[in-house]
Amino acid sequence: MNSGAEQEKSPASPSESHVDSSSGEIEPDVRFTYANERTFLAWNRTALALIATGVIVVGVLPKFQIDFGRRVLAIPMILLGAFMSFASLREWNANENAMRHELPLPRSSLPRILTIGIVVVALIAAVLAAFQHGA
């Protein structure tokens, strides 16, 4: 039988919160903070992929029959990537704020925006491909 001094204290429950009395903010469960950060990083990987793909389209793809074809395909990708990066920072901050004030997390508009952007780029690519004569 262990005495009280010999027993290990069980760690605080991960769901326990710590309140900062000066600001009234609650320190959220670290697992949620890390999940929010991982989501932010995932959106930024997507943004970097869009930007890099846009740069590659301009620098590597052969010219389309339409002179400005590569640019018209690349620019929306680069702009979408830049927007996604900026928007992911705003979303990360909004989620952190909601968790610290025990509010519901705001709905994300990023999946919808990304989907619309990809559809637009795909339509542009389809139009350019339709005007491309023999390879």
Tab-separated table of C-alpha atoms in Angstrom:
chain	number	residue	atom	x	y	z
A	1	MET	CA	0.000	0.000	0.000
A	2	ASN	CA	1.372	3.371	-1.037
A	3	SER	CA	1.348	6.347	1.232
A	4	GLY	CA	0.085	9.650	-0.073
A	5	ALA	CA	3.637	10.934	-0.519
A	6	GLU	CA	4.625	7.885	-2.560
A	7	GLN	CA	1.627	8.018	-4.876
A	8	GLU	CA	2.204	9.814	-8.103
A	9	LYS	CA	-0.102	12.677	-8.723
A	10	SER	CA	-2.158	12.029	-11.780
A	11	PRO	CA	-1.640	14.684	-14.424
A	12	ALA	CA	-4.329	17.267	-14.799
A	13	SER	CA	-7.085	16.238	-17.118
A	14	PRO	CA	-6.379	17.454	-20.652
A	15	SER	CA	-9.785	19.107	-20.663
A	16	GLU	CA	-9.017	21.203	-17.585
A	17	SER	CA	-8.639	24.871	-18.406
A	18	HIS	CA	-6.569	27.542	-16.774
A	19	VAL	CA	-8.036	31.026	-16.486
A	20	ASP	CA	-5.889	34.121	-16.869
A	21	SER	CA	-7.494	36.460	-14.358
A	22	SER	CA	-6.080	39.610	-15.962
A	23	SER	CA	-7.668	39.039	-19.381
A	24	GLY	CA	-10.441	36.591	-18.554
A	25	GLU	CA	-9.132	34.260	-21.244
A	26	ILE	CA	-9.080	30.525	-20.746
A	27	GLU	CA	-6.055	28.513	-21.775
A	28	PRO	CA	-7.581	25.875	-24.074
A	29	ASP	CA	-6.711	22.208	-24.024
A	30	VAL	CA	-3.340	21.937	-25.736
A	31	ARG	CA	-4.672	19.218	-28.050
A	32	PHE	CA	-7.151	21.681	-29.551
A	33	THR	CA	-4.470	24.339	-29.878
A	34	TYR	CA	-2.206	21.889	-31.711
A	35	ALA	CA	-5.086	20.726	-33.930
A	36	ASN	CA	-5.804	24.338	-34.857
A	37	GLU	CA	-2.127	24.859	-35.661
A	38	ARG	CA	-1.968	21.687	-37.788
A	39	THR	CA	-5.008	22.862	-39.735
A	40	PHE	CA	-3.367	26.252	-40.293
A	41	LEU	CA	-0.193	24.562	-41.538
A	42	ALA	CA	-2.191	22.275	-43.848
A	43	TRP	CA	-3.938	25.262	-45.438
A	44	ASN	CA	-0.545	26.909	-45.921
A	45	ARG	CA	0.864	23.794	-47.595
A	46	THR	CA	-2.084	23.976	-49.972
A	47	ALA	CA	-1.407	27.679	-50.559
A	48	LEU	CA	2.274	27.029	-51.289
A	49	ALA	CA	1.354	24.234	-53.703
A	50	LEU	CA	-1.000	26.572	-55.583
A	51	ILE	CA	1.615	29.330	-55.781
A	52	ALA	CA	4.376	26.937	-56.866
A	53	THR	CA	2.133	25.352	-59.490
A	54	GLY	CA	1.267	28.785	-60.874
A	55	VAL	CA	4.957	29.665	-61.145
A	56	ILE	CA	5.670	26.330	-62.854
A	57	VAL	CA	2.817	26.871	-65.325
A	58	VAL	CA	4.387	30.167	-66.429
A	59	GLY	CA	7.968	28.920	-66.499
A	60	VAL	CA	7.742	25.331	-67.696
A	61	LEU	CA	4.592	24.651	-69.723
A	62	PRO	CA	4.883	25.058	-73.479
A	63	LYS	CA	3.056	28.028	-74.959
A	64	PHE	CA	-0.627	27.706	-75.702
A	65	GLN	CA	-2.119	28.783	-79.028
A	66	ILE	CA	-3.397	31.825	-77.131
A	67	ASP	CA	-0.354	33.997	-76.328
A	68	PHE	CA	-1.380	34.815	-72.769
A	69	GLY	CA	-2.640	31.271	-72.027
A	70	ARG	CA	-0.011	30.378	-69.446
A	71	ARG	CA	-0.510	33.624	-67.555
A	72	VAL	CA	-4.306	33.347	-67.609
A	73	LEU	CA	-3.949	29.887	-66.068
A	74	ALA	CA	-1.156	30.727	-63.608
A	75	ILE	CA	-2.318	34.043	-62.172
A	76	PRO	CA	-5.555	32.707	-60.611
A	77	MET	CA	-3.568	29.870	-59.015
A	78	ILE	CA	-0.997	32.245	-57.535
A	79	LEU	CA	-3.662	34.661	-56.293
A	80	LEU	CA	-5.745	31.823	-54.838
A	81	GLY	CA	-2.657	30.535	-53.019
A	82	ALA	CA	-1.899	33.981	-51.587
A	83	PHE	CA	-5.515	34.414	-50.512
A	84	MET	CA	-5.623	30.949	-48.905
A	85	SER	CA	-2.521	31.713	-46.863
A	86	PHE	CA	-3.912	35.029	-45.628
A	87	ALA	CA	-7.361	33.565	-44.937
A	88	SER	CA	-5.890	30.606	-43.040
A	89	LEU	CA	-4.125	33.013	-40.674
A	90	ARG	CA	-7.394	34.849	-40.035
A	91	GLU	CA	-9.182	31.539	-39.466
A	92	TRP	CA	-6.459	30.269	-37.103
A	93	ASN	CA	-6.729	33.496	-35.102
A	94	ALA	CA	-10.548	33.345	-34.980
A	95	ASN	CA	-10.415	29.731	-33.772
A	96	GLU	CA	-7.832	30.576	-31.094
A	97	ASN	CA	-9.974	33.476	-29.909
A	98	ALA	CA	-13.115	31.309	-29.797
A	99	MET	CA	-11.359	28.570	-27.815
A	100	ARG	CA	-9.909	31.081	-25.346
A	101	HIS	CA	-13.339	32.613	-24.714
A	102	GLU	CA	-15.266	29.307	-24.753
A	103	LEU	CA	-17.251	30.292	-27.830
A	104	PRO	CA	-18.329	27.995	-30.657
A	105	LEU	CA	-15.747	27.746	-33.417
A	106	PRO	CA	-16.657	29.797	-36.477
A	107	ARG	CA	-17.494	27.915	-39.665
A	108	SER	CA	-14.702	27.781	-42.188
A	109	SER	CA	-15.254	29.230	-45.639
A	110	LEU	CA	-11.862	27.984	-46.870
A	111	PRO	CA	-13.048	24.644	-48.317
A	112	ARG	CA	-15.746	26.404	-50.347
A	113	ILE	CA	-13.348	29.104	-51.583
A	114	LEU	CA	-10.687	26.550	-52.512
A	115	THR	CA	-13.226	24.420	-54.381
A	116	ILE	CA	-14.556	27.393	-56.350
A	117	GLY	CA	-11.003	28.482	-57.165
A	118	ILE	CA	-10.036	25.027	-58.391
A	119	VAL	CA	-13.187	24.812	-60.533
A	120	VAL	CA	-12.371	28.207	-62.098
A	121	VAL	CA	-8.787	27.133	-62.860
A	122	ALA	CA	-10.050	23.831	-64.300
A	123	LEU	CA	-12.502	25.679	-66.566
A	124	ILE	CA	-9.733	27.993	-67.766
A	125	ALA	CA	-7.512	24.971	-68.449
A	126	ALA	CA	-10.333	23.266	-70.358
A	127	VAL	CA	-10.895	26.325	-72.555
A	128	LEU	CA	-7.163	26.635	-73.258
A	129	ALA	CA	-6.940	22.926	-74.069
A	130	ALA	CA	-9.912	23.209	-76.424
A	131	PHE	CA	-8.105	25.872	-78.463
A	132	GLN	CA	-4.826	23.966	-78.537
A	133	HIS	CA	-4.126	22.529	-81.994
A	134	GLY	CA	-2.266	19.184	-82.259
A	135	ALA	CA	0.707	18.509	-80.050
